[in-house]
GROMACS .gro file of C-alpha atoms in nm:
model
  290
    1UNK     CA    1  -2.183  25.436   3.464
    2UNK     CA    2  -2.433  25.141   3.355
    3UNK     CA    3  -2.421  25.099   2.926
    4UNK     CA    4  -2.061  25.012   2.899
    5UNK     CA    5  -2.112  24.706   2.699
    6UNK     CA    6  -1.950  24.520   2.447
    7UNK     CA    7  -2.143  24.659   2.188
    8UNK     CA    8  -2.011  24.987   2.316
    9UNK     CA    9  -1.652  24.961   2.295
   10UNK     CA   10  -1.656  24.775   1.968
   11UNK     CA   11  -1.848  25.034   1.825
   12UNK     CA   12  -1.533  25.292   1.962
   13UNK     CA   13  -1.253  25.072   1.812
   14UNK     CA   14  -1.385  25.045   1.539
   15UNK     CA   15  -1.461  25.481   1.508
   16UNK     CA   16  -1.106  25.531   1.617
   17UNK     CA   17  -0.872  25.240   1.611
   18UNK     CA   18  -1.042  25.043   1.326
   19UNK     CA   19  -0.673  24.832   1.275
   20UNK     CA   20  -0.817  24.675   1.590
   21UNK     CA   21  -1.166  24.615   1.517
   22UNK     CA   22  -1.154  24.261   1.385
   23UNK     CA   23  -0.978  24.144   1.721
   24UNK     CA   24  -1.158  23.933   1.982
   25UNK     CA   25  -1.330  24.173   2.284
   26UNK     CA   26  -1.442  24.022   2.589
   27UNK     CA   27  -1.547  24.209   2.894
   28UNK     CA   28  -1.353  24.150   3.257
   29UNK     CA   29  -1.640  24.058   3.557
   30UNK     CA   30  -1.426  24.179   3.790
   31UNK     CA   31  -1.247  24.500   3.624
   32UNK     CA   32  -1.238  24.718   3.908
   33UNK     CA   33  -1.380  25.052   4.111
   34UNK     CA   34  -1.285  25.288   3.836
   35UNK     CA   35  -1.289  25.101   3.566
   36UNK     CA   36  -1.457  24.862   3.263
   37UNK     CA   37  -1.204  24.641   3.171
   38UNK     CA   38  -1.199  24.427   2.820
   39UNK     CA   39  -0.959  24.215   2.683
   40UNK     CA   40  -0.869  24.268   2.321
   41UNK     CA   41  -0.730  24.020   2.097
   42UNK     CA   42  -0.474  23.833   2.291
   43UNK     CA   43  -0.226  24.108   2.417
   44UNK     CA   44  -0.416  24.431   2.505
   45UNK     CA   45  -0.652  24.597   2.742
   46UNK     CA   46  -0.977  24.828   2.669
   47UNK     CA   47  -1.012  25.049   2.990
   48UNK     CA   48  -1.287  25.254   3.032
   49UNK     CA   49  -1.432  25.497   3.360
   50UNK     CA   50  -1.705  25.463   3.524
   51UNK     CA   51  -1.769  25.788   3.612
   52UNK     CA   52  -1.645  26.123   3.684
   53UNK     CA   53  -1.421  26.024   3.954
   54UNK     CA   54  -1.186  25.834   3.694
   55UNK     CA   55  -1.230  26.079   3.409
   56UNK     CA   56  -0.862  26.240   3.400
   57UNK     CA   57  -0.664  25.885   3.487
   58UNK     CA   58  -0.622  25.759   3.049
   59UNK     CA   59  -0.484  26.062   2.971
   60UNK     CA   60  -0.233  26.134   3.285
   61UNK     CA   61  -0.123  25.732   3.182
   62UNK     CA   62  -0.042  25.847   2.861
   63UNK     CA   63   0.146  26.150   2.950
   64UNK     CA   64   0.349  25.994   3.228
   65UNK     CA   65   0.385  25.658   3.184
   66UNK     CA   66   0.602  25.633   2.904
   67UNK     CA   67   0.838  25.880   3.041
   68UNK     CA   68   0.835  25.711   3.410
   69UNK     CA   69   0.821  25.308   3.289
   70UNK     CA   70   1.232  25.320   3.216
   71UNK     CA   71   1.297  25.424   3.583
   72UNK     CA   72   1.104  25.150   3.731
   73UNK     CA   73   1.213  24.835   3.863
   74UNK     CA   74   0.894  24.605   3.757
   75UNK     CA   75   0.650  24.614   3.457
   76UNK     CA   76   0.383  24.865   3.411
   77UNK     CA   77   0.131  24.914   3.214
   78UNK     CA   78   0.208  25.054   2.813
   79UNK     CA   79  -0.017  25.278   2.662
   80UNK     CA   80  -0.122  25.263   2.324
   81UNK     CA   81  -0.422  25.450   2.245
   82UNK     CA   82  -0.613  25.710   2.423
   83UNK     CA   83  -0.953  25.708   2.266
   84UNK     CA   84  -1.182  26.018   2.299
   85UNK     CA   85  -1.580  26.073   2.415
   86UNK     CA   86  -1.803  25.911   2.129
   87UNK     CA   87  -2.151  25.717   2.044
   88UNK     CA   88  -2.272  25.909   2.387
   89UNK     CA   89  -1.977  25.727   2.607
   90UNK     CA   90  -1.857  26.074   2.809
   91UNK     CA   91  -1.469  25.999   2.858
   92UNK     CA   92  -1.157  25.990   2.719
   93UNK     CA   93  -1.017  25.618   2.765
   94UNK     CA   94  -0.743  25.382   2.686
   95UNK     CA   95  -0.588  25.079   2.516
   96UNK     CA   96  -0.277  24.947   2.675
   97UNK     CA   97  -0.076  24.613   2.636
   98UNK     CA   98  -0.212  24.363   2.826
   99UNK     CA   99  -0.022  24.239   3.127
  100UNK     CA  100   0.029  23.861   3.230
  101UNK     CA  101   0.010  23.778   3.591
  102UNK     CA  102  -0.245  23.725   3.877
  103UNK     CA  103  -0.337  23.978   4.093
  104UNK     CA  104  -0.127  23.946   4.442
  105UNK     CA  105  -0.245  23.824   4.773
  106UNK     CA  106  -0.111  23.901   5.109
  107UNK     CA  107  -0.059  23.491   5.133
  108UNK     CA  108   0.036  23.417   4.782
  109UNK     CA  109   0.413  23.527   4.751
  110UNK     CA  110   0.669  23.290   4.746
  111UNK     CA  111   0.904  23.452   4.884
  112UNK     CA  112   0.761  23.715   5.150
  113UNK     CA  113   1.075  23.904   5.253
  114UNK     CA  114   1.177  23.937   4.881
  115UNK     CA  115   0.848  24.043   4.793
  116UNK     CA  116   0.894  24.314   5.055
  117UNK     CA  117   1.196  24.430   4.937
  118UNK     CA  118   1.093  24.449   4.503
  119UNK     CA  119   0.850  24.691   4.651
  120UNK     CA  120   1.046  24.955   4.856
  121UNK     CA  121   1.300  24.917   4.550
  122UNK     CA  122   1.017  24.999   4.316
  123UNK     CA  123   0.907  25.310   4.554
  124UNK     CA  124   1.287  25.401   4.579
  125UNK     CA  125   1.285  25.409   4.174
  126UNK     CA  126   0.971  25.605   4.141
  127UNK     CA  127   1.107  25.853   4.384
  128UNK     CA  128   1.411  25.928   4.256
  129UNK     CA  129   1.245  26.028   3.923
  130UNK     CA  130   1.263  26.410   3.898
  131UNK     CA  131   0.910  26.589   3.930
  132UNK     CA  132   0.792  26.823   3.717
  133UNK     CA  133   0.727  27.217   3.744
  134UNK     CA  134   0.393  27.328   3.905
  135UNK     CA  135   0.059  27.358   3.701
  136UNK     CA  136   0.110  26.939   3.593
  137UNK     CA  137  -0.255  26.862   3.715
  138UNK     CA  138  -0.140  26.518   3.899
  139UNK     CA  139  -0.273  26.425   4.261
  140UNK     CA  140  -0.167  26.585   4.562
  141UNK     CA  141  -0.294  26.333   4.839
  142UNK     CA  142  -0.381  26.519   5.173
  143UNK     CA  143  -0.494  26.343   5.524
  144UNK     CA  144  -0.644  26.650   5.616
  145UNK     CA  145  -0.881  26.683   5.342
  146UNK     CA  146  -1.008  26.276   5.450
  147UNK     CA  147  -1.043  26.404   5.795
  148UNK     CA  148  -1.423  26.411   5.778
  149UNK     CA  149  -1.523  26.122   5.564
  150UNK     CA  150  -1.242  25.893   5.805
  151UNK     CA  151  -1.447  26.030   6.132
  152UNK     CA  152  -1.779  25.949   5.909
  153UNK     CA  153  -1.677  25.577   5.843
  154UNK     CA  154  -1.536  25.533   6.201
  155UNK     CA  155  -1.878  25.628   6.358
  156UNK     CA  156  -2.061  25.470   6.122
  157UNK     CA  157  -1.805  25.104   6.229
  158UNK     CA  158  -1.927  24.819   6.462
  159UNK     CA  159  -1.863  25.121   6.724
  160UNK     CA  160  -1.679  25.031   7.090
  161UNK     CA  161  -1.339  24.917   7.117
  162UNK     CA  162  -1.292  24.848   6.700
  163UNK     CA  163  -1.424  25.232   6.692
  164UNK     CA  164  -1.173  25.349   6.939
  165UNK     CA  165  -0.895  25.211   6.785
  166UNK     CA  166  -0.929  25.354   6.440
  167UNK     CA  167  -0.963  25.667   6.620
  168UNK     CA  168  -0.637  25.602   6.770
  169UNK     CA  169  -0.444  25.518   6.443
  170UNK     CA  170  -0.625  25.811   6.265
  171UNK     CA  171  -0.535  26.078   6.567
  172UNK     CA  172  -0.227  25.970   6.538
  173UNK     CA  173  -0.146  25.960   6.162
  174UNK     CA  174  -0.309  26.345   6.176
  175UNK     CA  175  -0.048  26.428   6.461
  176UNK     CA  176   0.235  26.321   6.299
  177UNK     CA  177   0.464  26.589   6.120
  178UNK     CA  178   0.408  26.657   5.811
  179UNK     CA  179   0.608  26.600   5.493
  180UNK     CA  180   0.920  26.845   5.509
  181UNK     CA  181   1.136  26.698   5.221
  182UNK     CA  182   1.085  26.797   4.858
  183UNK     CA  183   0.802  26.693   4.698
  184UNK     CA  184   0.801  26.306   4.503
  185UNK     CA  185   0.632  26.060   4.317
  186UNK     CA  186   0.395  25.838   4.458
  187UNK     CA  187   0.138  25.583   4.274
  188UNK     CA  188  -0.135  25.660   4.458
  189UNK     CA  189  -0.301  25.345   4.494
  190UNK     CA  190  -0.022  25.146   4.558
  191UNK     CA  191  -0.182  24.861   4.768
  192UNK     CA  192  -0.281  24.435   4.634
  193UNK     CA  193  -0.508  24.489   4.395
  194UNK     CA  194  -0.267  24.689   4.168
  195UNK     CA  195   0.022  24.459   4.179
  196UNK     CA  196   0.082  24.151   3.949
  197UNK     CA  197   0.216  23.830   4.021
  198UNK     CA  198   0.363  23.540   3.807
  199UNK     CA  199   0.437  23.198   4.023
  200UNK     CA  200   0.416  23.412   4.297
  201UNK     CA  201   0.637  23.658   4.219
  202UNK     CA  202   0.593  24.012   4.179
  203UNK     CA  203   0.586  24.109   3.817
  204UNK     CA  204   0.387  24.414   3.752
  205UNK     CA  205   0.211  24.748   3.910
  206UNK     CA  206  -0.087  24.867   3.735
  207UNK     CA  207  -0.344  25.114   3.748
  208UNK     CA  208  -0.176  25.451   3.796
  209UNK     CA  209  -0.465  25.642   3.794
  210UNK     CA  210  -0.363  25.806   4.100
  211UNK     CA  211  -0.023  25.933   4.019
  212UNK     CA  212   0.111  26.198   4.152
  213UNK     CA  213   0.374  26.430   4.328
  214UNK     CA  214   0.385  26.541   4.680
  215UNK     CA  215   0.408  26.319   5.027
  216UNK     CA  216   0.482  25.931   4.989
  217UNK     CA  217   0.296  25.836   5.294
  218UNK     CA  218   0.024  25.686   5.080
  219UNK     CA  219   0.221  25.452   4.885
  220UNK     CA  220   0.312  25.271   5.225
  221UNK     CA  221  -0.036  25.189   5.248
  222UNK     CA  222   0.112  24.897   5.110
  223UNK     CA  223   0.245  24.784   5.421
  224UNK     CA  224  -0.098  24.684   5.561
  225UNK     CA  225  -0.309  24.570   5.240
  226UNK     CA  226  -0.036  24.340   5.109
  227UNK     CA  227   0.254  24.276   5.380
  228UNK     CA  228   0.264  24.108   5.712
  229UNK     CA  229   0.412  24.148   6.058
  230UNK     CA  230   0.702  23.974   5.930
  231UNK     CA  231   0.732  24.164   5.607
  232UNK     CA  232   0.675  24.483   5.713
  233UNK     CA  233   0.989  24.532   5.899
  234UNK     CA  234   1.159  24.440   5.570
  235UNK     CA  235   0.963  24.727   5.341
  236UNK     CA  236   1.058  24.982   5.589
  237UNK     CA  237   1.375  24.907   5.663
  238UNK     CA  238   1.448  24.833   5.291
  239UNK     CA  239   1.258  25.170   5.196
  240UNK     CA  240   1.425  25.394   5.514
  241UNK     CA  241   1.099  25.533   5.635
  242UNK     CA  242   1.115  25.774   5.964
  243UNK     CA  243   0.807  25.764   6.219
  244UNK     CA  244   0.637  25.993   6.094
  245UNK     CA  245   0.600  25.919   5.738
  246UNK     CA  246   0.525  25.532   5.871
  247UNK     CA  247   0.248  25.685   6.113
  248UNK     CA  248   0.128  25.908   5.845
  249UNK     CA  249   0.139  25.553   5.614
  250UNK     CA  250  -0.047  25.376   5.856
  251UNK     CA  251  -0.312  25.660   5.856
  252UNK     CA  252  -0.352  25.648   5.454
  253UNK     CA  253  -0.400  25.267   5.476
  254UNK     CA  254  -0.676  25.288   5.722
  255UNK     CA  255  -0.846  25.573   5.546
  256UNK     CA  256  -0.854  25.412   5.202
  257UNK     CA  257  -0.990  25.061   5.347
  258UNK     CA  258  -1.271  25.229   5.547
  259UNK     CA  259  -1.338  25.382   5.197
  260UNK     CA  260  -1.297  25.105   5.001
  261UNK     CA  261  -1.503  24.879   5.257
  262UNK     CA  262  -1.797  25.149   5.266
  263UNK     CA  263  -1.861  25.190   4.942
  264UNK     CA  264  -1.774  24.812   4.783
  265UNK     CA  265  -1.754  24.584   5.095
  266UNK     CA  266  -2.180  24.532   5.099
  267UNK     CA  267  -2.158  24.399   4.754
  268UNK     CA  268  -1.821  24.296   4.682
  269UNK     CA  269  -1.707  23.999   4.943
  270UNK     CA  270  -1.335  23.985   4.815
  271UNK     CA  271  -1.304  24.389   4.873
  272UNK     CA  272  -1.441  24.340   5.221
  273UNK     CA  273  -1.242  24.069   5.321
  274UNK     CA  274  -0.961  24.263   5.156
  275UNK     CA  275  -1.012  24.608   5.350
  276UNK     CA  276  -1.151  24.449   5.674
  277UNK     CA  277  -0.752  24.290   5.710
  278UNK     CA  278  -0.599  24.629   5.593
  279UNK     CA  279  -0.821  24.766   5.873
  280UNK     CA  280  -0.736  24.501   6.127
  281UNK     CA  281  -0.352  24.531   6.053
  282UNK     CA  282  -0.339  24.896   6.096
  283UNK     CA  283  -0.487  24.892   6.424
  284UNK     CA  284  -0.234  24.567   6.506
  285UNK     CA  285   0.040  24.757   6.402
  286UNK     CA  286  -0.022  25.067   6.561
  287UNK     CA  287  -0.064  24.849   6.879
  288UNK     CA  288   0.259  24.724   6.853
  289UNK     CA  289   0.422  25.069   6.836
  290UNK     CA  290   0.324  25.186   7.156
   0.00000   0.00000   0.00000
């Protein structure tokens, strides 16, 4: 959505939160797919959608987060505002407490195999967490339903042996068994760009605009955006993830980085350098696993 300015959001805060309105507000270049970003004052953070996509994502935070955040083993974002449609902006959005940290690389921890470990103990945190009765309105992730678009991207690849070995990891991830076990929470995006790091540590997870109940396959996506050979082994033993789920995993991480690289990767050289190795280490991994 083009028009979300500083002028904008200033004009919001001061509608609906005026005890922020005399606080600094600069926006983020880089804020993200889904969202505007802006910094206000020196401990909070203005997030606004971009479209209709993200509409629903400040007001599932608000709901959830609170009651998850005491569960979890590192920091995550705290709401504390939800702001409504105004001054012809369409969509409900959100103030939260800002979050220190830089945002992690695959190369940047200092500690790999710990690394590896914080984040199958965060997953095993989140999933314990009972879920909540039916009608909640929170993502259900489904392979199946990227069947088409994955098969789109694929064709639409260099082509020839890259092409065929997508193919592969997708066929596979789609013959897998499905989820049998009860139904849990995942993130939903769980992959680099949402995770914090301070002195290259992990320290935060962010963005849970994706948030919901159902198969944890796609939080191993993981595994490929932000782990290594090396560290992999680590996750899933740490984790305890059967083949299936792990193939089903390895299918989610592919799917989202042909996504991610379609639609951002032409104009966005960090997101296509980004997805292109999520890509590559799929199709390494799956390799290995025959």
């Amino acid at each position: 959505m083009a028009g979300i300015e500083v002028d904008l959001v200033r004009r919001l805060l001061d509608a609906q939160f005026p005890q922020w309105s005399g606080l600094g507000l600069v926006r983020l270049v880089d804020g993200g797919s889904d969202h505007v970003i802006f910094r206000l004052g020196g401990d909070m953070a203005v997030r606004l959608p971009r479209g209709t996509w993200a509409a629903g994502q400040a007001r599932k935070e608000h709901v959830w987060l609170p009651r998850l955040a005491p569960e979890l083993s590192l920091a995550t974002p705290v709401p504390l505002g939800l702001g409504v449609p105004g001054f012809g902006y369409p969509y409900h959005w959100s103030v939260a407490r800002w979050l220190e940290g830089d945002v992690a690389t695959a190369d940047g921890f200092a500690d790999p195999a710990g690394a590896a470990v914080q984040l199958a103990d965060f997953l095993k945190g989140l999933q314990r967490i009972p879920v909540p009765d039916a009608g909640h309105g929170l993502s259900r992730w489904s392979l199946v339903g990227r069947d088409e678009a994955t098969r789109t991207a694929i064709r639409a690849s260099t082509g020839g042996a890259l092409a065929d070995a997508m193919t592969r990891v997708w066929d596979a991830a789609l013959a897998a068994p499905a989820w049998d076990g009860a139904p849990v929470w995942f993130h939903g995006d769980f992959h680099t760009g949402n995770l914090l790091t301070v002195d290259g540590h992990l320290s935060a997870v962010i963005d849970f605009g994706g948030l919901g109940v159902g198969d944890p396959a796609c939080d191993l996506m993981v595994a490929w955006t932000t782990l290594s050979a090396e560290t992999r082994p680590v996750f899933r033993a740490a984790l305890g993830v059967d083949d299936a789920t792990w193939a089903r995993g390895r299918g989610f991480a592919l799917a989202t980085g042909l996504n991610a690289y379609t639609h951002h990767g032409a104009t966005n050289p960090r997101v296509a350098a980004q997805t292109r190795r999520q890509i590559d280490q799929t199709i390494a991994d799956a390799a290995c696993a025959l």
